[in-house]
Tab-separated table of C-alpha atoms in Angstrom:
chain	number	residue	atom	x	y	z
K	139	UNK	CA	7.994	10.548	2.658
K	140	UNK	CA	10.970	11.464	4.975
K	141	UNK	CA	13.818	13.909	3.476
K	142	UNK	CA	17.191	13.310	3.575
K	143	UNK	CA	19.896	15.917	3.493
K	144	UNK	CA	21.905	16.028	0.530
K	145	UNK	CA	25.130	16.158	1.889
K	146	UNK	CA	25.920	20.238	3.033
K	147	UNK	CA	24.181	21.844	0.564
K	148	UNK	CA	21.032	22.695	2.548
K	149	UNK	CA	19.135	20.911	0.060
K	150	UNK	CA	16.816	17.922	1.263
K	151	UNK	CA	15.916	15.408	-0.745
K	152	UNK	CA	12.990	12.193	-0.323
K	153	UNK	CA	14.512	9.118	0.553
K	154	UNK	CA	13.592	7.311	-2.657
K	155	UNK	CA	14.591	9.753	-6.239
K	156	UNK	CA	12.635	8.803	-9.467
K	157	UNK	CA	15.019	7.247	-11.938
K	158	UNK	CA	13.775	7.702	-15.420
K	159	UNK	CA	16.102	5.344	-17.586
K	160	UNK	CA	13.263	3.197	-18.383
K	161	UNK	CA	10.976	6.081	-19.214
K	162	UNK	CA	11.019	6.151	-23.224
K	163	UNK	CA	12.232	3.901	-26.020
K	164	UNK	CA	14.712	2.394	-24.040
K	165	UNK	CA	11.825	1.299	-21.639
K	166	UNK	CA	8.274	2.055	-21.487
K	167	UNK	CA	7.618	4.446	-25.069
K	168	UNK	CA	4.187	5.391	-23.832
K	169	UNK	CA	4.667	9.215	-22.935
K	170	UNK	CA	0.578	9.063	-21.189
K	171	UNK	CA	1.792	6.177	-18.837
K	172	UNK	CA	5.744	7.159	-17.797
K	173	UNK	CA	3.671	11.038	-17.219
K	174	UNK	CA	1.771	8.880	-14.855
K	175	UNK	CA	4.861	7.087	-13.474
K	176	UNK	CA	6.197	10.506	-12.674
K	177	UNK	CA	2.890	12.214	-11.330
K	178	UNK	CA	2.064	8.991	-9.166
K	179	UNK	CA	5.837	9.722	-7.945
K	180	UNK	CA	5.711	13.523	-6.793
K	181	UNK	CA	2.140	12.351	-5.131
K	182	UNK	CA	3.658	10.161	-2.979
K	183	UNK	CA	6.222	12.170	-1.680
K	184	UNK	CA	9.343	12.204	-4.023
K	185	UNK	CA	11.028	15.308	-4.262
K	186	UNK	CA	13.766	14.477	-6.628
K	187	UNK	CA	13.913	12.858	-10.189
K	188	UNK	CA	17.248	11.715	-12.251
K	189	UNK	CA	17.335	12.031	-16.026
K	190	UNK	CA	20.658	12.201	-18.202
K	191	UNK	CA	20.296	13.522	-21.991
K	192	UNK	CA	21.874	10.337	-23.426
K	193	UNK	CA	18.385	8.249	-21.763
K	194	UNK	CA	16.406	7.062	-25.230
K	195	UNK	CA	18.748	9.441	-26.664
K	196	UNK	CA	16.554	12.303	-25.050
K	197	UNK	CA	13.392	11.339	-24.885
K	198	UNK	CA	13.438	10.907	-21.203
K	199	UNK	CA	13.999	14.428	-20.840
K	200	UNK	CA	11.121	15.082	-22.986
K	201	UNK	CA	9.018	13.007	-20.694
K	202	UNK	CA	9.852	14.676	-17.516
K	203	UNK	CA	9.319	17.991	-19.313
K	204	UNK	CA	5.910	17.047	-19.952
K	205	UNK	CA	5.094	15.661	-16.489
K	206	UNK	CA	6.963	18.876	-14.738
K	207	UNK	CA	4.789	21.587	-16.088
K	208	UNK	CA	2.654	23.525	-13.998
K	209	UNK	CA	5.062	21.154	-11.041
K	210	UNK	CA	8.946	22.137	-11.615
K	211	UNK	CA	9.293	24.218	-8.732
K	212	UNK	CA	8.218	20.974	-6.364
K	213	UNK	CA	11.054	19.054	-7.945
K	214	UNK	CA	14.786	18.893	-7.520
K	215	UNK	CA	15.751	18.048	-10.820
K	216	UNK	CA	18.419	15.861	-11.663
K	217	UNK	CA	20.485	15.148	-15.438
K	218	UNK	CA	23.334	14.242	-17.047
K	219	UNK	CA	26.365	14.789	-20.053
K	220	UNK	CA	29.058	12.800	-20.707
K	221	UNK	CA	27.227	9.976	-23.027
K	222	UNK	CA	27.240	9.930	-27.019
K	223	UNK	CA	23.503	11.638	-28.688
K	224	UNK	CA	25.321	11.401	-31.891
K	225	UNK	CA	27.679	10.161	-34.487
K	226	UNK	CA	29.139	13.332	-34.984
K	227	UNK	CA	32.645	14.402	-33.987
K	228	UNK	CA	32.375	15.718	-30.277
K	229	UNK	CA	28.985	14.887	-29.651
K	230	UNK	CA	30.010	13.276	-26.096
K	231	UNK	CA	32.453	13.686	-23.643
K	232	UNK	CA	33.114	16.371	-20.988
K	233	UNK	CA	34.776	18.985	-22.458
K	234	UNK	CA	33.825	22.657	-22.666
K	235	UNK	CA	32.718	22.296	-26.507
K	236	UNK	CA	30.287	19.517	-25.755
K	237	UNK	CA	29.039	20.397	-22.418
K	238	UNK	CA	28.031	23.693	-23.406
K	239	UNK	CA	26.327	22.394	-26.902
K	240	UNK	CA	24.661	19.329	-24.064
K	241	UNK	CA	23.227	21.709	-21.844
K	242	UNK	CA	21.142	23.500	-24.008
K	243	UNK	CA	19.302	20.619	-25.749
K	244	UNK	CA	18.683	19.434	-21.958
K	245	UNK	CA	17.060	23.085	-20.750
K	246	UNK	CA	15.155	22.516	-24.160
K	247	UNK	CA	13.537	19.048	-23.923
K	248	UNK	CA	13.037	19.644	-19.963
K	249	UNK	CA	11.278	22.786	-20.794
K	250	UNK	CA	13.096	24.558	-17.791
K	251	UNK	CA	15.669	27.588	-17.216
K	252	UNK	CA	17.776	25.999	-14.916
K	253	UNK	CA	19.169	22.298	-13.688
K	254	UNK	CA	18.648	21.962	-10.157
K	255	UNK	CA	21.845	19.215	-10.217
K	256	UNK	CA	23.992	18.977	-13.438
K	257	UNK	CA	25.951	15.870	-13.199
K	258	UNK	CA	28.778	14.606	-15.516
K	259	UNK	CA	27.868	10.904	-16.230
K	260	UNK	CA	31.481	9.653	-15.917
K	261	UNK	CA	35.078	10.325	-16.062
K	262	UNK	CA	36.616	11.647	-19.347
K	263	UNK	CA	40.368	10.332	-19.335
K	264	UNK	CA	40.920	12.659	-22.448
K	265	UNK	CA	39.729	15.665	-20.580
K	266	UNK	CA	41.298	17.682	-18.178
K	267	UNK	CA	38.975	17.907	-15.130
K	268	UNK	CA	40.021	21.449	-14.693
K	269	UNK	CA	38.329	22.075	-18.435
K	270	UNK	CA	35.265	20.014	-16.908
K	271	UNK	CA	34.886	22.320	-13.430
K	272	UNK	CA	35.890	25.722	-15.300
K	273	UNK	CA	33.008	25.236	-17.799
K	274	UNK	CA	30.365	23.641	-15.361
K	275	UNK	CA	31.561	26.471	-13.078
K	276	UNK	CA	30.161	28.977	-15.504
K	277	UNK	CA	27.232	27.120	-16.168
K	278	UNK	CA	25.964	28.134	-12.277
K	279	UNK	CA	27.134	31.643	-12.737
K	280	UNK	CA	24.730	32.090	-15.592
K	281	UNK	CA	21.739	30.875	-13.731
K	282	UNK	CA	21.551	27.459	-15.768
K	283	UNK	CA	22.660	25.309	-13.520
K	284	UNK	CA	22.200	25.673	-9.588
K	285	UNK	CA	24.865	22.418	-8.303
K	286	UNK	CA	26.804	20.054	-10.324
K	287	UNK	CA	27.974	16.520	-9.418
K	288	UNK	CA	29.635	13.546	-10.562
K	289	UNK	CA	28.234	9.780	-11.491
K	290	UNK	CA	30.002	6.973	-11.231
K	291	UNK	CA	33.614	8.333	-10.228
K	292	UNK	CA	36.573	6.439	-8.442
K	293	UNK	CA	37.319	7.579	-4.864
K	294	UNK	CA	40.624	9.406	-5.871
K	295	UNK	CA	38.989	11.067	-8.908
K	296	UNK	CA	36.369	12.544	-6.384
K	297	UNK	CA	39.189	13.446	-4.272
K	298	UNK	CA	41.285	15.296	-7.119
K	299	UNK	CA	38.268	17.237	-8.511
K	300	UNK	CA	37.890	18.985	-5.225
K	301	UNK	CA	41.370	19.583	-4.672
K	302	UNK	CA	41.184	21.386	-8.170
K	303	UNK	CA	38.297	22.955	-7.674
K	304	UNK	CA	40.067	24.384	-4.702
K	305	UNK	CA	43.181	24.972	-5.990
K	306	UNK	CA	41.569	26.683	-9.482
K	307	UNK	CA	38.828	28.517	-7.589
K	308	UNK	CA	35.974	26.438	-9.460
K	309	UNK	CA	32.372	25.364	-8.220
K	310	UNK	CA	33.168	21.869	-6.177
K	311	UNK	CA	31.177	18.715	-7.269
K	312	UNK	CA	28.405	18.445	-4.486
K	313	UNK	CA	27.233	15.511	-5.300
K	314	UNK	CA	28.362	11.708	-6.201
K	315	UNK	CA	25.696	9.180	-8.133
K	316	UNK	CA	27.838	5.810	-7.570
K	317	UNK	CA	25.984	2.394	-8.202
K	318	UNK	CA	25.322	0.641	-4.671
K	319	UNK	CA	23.418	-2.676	-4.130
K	320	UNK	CA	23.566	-5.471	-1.923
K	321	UNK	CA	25.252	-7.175	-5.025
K	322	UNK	CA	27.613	-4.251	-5.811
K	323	UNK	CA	29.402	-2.862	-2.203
K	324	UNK	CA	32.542	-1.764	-3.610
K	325	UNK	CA	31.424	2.047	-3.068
K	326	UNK	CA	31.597	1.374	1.020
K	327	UNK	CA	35.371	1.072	1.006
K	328	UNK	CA	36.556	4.332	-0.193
K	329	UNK	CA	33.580	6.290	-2.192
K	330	UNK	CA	30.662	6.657	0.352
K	331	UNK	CA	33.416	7.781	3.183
K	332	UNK	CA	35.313	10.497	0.899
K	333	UNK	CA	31.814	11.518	-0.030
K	334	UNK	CA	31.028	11.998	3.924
K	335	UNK	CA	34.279	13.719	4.356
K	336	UNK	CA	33.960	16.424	1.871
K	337	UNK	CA	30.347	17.023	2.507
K	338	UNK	CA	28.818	15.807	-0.956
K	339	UNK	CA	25.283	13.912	-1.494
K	340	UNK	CA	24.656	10.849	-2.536
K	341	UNK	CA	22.154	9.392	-4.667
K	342	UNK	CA	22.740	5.854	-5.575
K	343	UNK	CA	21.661	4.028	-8.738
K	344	UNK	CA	20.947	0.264	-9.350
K	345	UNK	CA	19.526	-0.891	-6.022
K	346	UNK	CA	18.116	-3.838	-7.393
K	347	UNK	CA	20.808	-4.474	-9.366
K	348	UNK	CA	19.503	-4.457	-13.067
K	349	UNK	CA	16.986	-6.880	-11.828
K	350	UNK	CA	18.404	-9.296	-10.227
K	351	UNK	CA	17.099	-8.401	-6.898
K	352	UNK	CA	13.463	-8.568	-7.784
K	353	UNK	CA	13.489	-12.718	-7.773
K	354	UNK	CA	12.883	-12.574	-11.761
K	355	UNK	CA	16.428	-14.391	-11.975
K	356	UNK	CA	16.955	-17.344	-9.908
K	357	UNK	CA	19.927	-19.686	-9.970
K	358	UNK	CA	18.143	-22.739	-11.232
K	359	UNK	CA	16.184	-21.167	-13.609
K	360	UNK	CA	17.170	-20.676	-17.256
K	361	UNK	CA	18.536	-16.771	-18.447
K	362	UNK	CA	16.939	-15.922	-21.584
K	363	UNK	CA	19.873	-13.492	-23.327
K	364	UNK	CA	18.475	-12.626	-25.981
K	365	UNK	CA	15.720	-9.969	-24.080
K	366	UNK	CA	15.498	-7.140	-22.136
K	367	UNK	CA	18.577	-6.073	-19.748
K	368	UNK	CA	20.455	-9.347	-20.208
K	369	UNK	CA	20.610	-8.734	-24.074
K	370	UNK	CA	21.678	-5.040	-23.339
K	371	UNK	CA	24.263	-6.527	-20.526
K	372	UNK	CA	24.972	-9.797	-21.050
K	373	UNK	CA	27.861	-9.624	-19.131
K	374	UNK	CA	26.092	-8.738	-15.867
K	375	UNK	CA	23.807	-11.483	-16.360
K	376	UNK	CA	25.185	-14.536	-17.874
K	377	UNK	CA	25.027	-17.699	-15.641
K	378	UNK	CA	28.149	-18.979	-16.844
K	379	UNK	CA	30.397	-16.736	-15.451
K	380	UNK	CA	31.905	-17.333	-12.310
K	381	UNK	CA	30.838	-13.179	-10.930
K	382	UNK	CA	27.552	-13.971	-11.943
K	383	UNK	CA	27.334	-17.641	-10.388
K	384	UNK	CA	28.177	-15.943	-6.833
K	385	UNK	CA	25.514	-13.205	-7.491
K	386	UNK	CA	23.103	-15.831	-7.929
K	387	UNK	CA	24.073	-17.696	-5.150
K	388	UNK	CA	23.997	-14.684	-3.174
K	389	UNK	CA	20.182	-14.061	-4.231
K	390	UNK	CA	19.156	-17.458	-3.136
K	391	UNK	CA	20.382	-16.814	0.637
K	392	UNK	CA	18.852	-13.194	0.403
K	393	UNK	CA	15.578	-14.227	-0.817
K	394	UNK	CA	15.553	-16.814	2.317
K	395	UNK	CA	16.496	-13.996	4.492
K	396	UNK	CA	13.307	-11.744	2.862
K	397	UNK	CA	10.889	-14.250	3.444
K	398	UNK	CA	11.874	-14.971	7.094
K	399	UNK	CA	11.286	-11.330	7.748
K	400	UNK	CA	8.628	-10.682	6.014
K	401	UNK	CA	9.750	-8.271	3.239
K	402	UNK	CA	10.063	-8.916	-0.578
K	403	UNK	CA	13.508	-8.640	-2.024
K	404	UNK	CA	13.308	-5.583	-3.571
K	405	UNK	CA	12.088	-4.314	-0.320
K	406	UNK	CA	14.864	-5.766	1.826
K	407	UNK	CA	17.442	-4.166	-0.852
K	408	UNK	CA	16.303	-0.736	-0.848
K	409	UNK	CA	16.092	-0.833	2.668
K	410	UNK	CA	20.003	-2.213	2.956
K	411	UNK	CA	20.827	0.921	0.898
K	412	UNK	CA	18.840	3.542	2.653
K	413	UNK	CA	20.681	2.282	6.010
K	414	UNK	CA	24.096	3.317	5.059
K	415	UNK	CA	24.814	7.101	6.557
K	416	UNK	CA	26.362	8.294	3.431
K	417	UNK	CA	23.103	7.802	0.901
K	418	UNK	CA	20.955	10.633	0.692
K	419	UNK	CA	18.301	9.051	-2.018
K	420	UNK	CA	18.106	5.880	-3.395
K	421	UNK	CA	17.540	6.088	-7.372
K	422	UNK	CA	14.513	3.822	-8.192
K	423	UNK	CA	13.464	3.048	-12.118
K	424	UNK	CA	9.960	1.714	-12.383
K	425	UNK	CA	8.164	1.425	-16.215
K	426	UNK	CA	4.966	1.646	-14.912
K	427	UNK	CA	3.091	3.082	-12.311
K	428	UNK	CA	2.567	-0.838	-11.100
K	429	UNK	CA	5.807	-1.193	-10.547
K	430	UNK	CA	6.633	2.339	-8.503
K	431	UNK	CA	3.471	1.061	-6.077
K	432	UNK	CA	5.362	-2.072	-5.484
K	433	UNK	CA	8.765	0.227	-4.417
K	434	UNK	CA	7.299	3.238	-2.278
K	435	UNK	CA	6.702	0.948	0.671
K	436	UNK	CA	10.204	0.759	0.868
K	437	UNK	CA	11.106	4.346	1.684
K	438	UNK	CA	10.238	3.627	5.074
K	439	UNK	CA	11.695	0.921	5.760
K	440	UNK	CA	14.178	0.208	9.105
K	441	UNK	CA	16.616	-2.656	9.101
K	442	UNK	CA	17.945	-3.563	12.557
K	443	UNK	CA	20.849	-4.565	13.252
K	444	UNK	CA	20.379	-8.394	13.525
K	445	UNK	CA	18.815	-8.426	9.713
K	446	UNK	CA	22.455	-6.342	8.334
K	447	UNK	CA	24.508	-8.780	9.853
K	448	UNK	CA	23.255	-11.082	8.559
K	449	UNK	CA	23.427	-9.335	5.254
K	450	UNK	CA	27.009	-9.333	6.122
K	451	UNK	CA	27.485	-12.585	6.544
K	452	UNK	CA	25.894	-13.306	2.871
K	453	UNK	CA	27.520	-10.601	0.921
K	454	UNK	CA	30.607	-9.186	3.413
K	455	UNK	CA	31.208	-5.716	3.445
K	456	UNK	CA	32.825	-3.517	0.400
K	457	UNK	CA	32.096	-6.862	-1.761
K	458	UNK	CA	31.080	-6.126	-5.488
K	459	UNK	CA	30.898	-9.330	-7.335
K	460	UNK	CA	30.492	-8.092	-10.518
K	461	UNK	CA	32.900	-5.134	-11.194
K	462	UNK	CA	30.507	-4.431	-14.634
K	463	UNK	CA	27.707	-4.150	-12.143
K	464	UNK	CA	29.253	-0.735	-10.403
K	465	UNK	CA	29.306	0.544	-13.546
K	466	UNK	CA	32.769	1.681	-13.903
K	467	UNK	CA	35.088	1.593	-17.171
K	468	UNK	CA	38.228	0.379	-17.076
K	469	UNK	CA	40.730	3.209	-17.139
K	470	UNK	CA	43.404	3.482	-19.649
K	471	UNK	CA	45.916	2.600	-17.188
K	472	UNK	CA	44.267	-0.896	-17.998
K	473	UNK	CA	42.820	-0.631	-21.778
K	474	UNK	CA	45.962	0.983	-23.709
K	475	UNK	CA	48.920	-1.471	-23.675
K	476	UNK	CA	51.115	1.469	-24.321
K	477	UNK	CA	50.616	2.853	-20.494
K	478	UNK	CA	51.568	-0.564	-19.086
K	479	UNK	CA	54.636	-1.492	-22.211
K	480	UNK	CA	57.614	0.828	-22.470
K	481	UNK	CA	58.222	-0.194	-25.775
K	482	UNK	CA	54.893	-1.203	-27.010
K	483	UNK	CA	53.758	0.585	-29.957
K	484	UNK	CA	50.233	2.138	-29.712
K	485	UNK	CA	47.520	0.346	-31.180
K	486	UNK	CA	43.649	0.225	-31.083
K	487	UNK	CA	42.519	0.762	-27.483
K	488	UNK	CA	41.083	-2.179	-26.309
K	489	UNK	CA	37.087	-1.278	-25.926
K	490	UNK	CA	34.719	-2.242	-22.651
K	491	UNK	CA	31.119	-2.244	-22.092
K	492	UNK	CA	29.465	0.841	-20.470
K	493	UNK	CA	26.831	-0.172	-18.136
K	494	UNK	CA	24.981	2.820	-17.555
K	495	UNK	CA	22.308	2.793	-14.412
């Protein structure tokens, strides 16, 4: 499989990076077959794999442990904080108290010394991002961690945690994991370029977009949710809401596109992300080692220019029709009335879903 570079680090990365959400009770709980998933990935060529710590509240770590031994020093290896593992007071965020506490249990259950990437999962609005870059900074000067990046963050919050890591003398993010699709293209207007400008690497989550570029959901078919992803996110998938009518829409026209070239959906959307300039890897999250066969082919695939216009032309460029679909939370600015009321009294903050890659 071809490398990529990721961004100016001097690191180089394969072109497809093993997701592991789905490896564990949150996906596929037999540790014997996601080993495979992960073994049947470093054969093929895949040099990097993504965990986070708050994945089956661990147990994807654990897996990867397992599957790394005798292997680690093959692997770039990705994870994550920011995510509750607990009900206990501070057991999430990205604060010094918790990310310090978080980084040990991940060392632990990966069975390694030292995090290859250490990413923050997503903004903290309650945390200075100073307190974030000081402590992750320290992390790399013990040894534990050897870069750090960011998941999931705005343009300008990319923007003003390198200024302060500038400005405070701190280790810089070097990476960005942003969701990117053919569904979700928000990221093309302002993250992918600020990523470009300042160097950083980019490994992008969700191309098939939960699912709904693999032709299991199809506008004139029924939505069961009450299983799998749509139950978890029924908000991303339910065919009564006017986002989710234009994705659907949108899948149609792309599916006709597919065929006439000769590539299966998921094929022609992993493609469509590997094309853009910016993307260093393209996270893939198979259950099974079926399903990761199916994918691979991908990694080398070419779209001309002809087939992304006409991409274009279906879903137009820096579209996202689905803002629950890029995975971002609405900011405060947004959720507390107080910020947008001068004389509102504060009340319960309104709550959003998290839809985590």
């Amino acid at each position: 499989m071809r490398l990529n570079p990721l961004g100016r680090t001097g690191v180089r990365v394969s072109r497809l990076c093993l997701g592991t959400m789905m490896l564990g009770a949150d996906g596929n709980p037999d540790h014997g077959e996601a080993v495979r998933v992960i073994h049947t990935a470093l054969d093929a060529g895949v040099t990097v794999i993504d965990t986070a710590d708050a994945y089956s509240a661990g147990e994807s770590e654990v897996i990867v442990g397992k599957a790394l031994a005798g292997r680690r020093e093959d692997v770039v290896l990705a994870t994550k904080v920011h995510f509750p593992l607990g009900p206990g007071t501070g057991q999430a965020g990205n604060s010094r108290r918790w990310i310090t506490r978080a980084i040990e249990g991940s060392l632990q259950r990966l069975r390694t010394d030292y995090i290859d990437l250490y990413q923050v999962h997503r903004p903290d609005p309650d945390t200075d991002i100073d307190e974030t870059l000081g402590t992750l900074s320290d992390l790399i000067h013990a040894g534990k961690v050897r870069m750090i990046g960011s998941s999931t963050f705005p343009a300008e919050q990319i923007v003003e945690a390198q200024w302060v890591a500038q400005q405070r003398v701190r280790e810089r993010f070097r990476c960005e994991q942003p969701a990117y699709s053919l569904l979700a293209r928000g990221v093309e207007e302002a993250v992918l370029p600020t990523c470009q400008r300042y160097g950083m690497g980019v490994l992008t989550w969700g191309p098939l977009a939960g699912g709904m570029l693999t032709s299991r959901y199809r506008r004139d078919q029924p939505i069961d949710l009450g299983v799998g992803r749509p139950a978890r996110y029924p908000h991303r998938f339910d065919p009564t809401l006017p986002a989710n009518v234009h994705k659907l829409d949108a899948v149609e026209d792309l599916l006709t596109l597919a065929n006439e070239i000769g590539l299966s959906l998921p094929e022609l959307a992993i493609g469509f992300v590997l094309t853009h300039p910016a993307v260093s890897s393209a996270i893939i999250g198979p259950r099974t080692p079926e399903q990761l066969n199916t994918l691979l082919a991908a990694a080398e695939l070419e779209l001309d220019d002809d087939v992304l216009d006409r991409i274009d032309a279906i879903v137009p460029p820096g579209t996202t029709f689905n803002r629950t679909d890029a995975g971002s939370q609405l900011p405060p600015s947004l959720t507390d009335p107080l910020q947008r009321r001068r004389n509102h009294r504060r009340g319960d903050q309104l709550s959003h879903a998290d839809c985590r890659p």
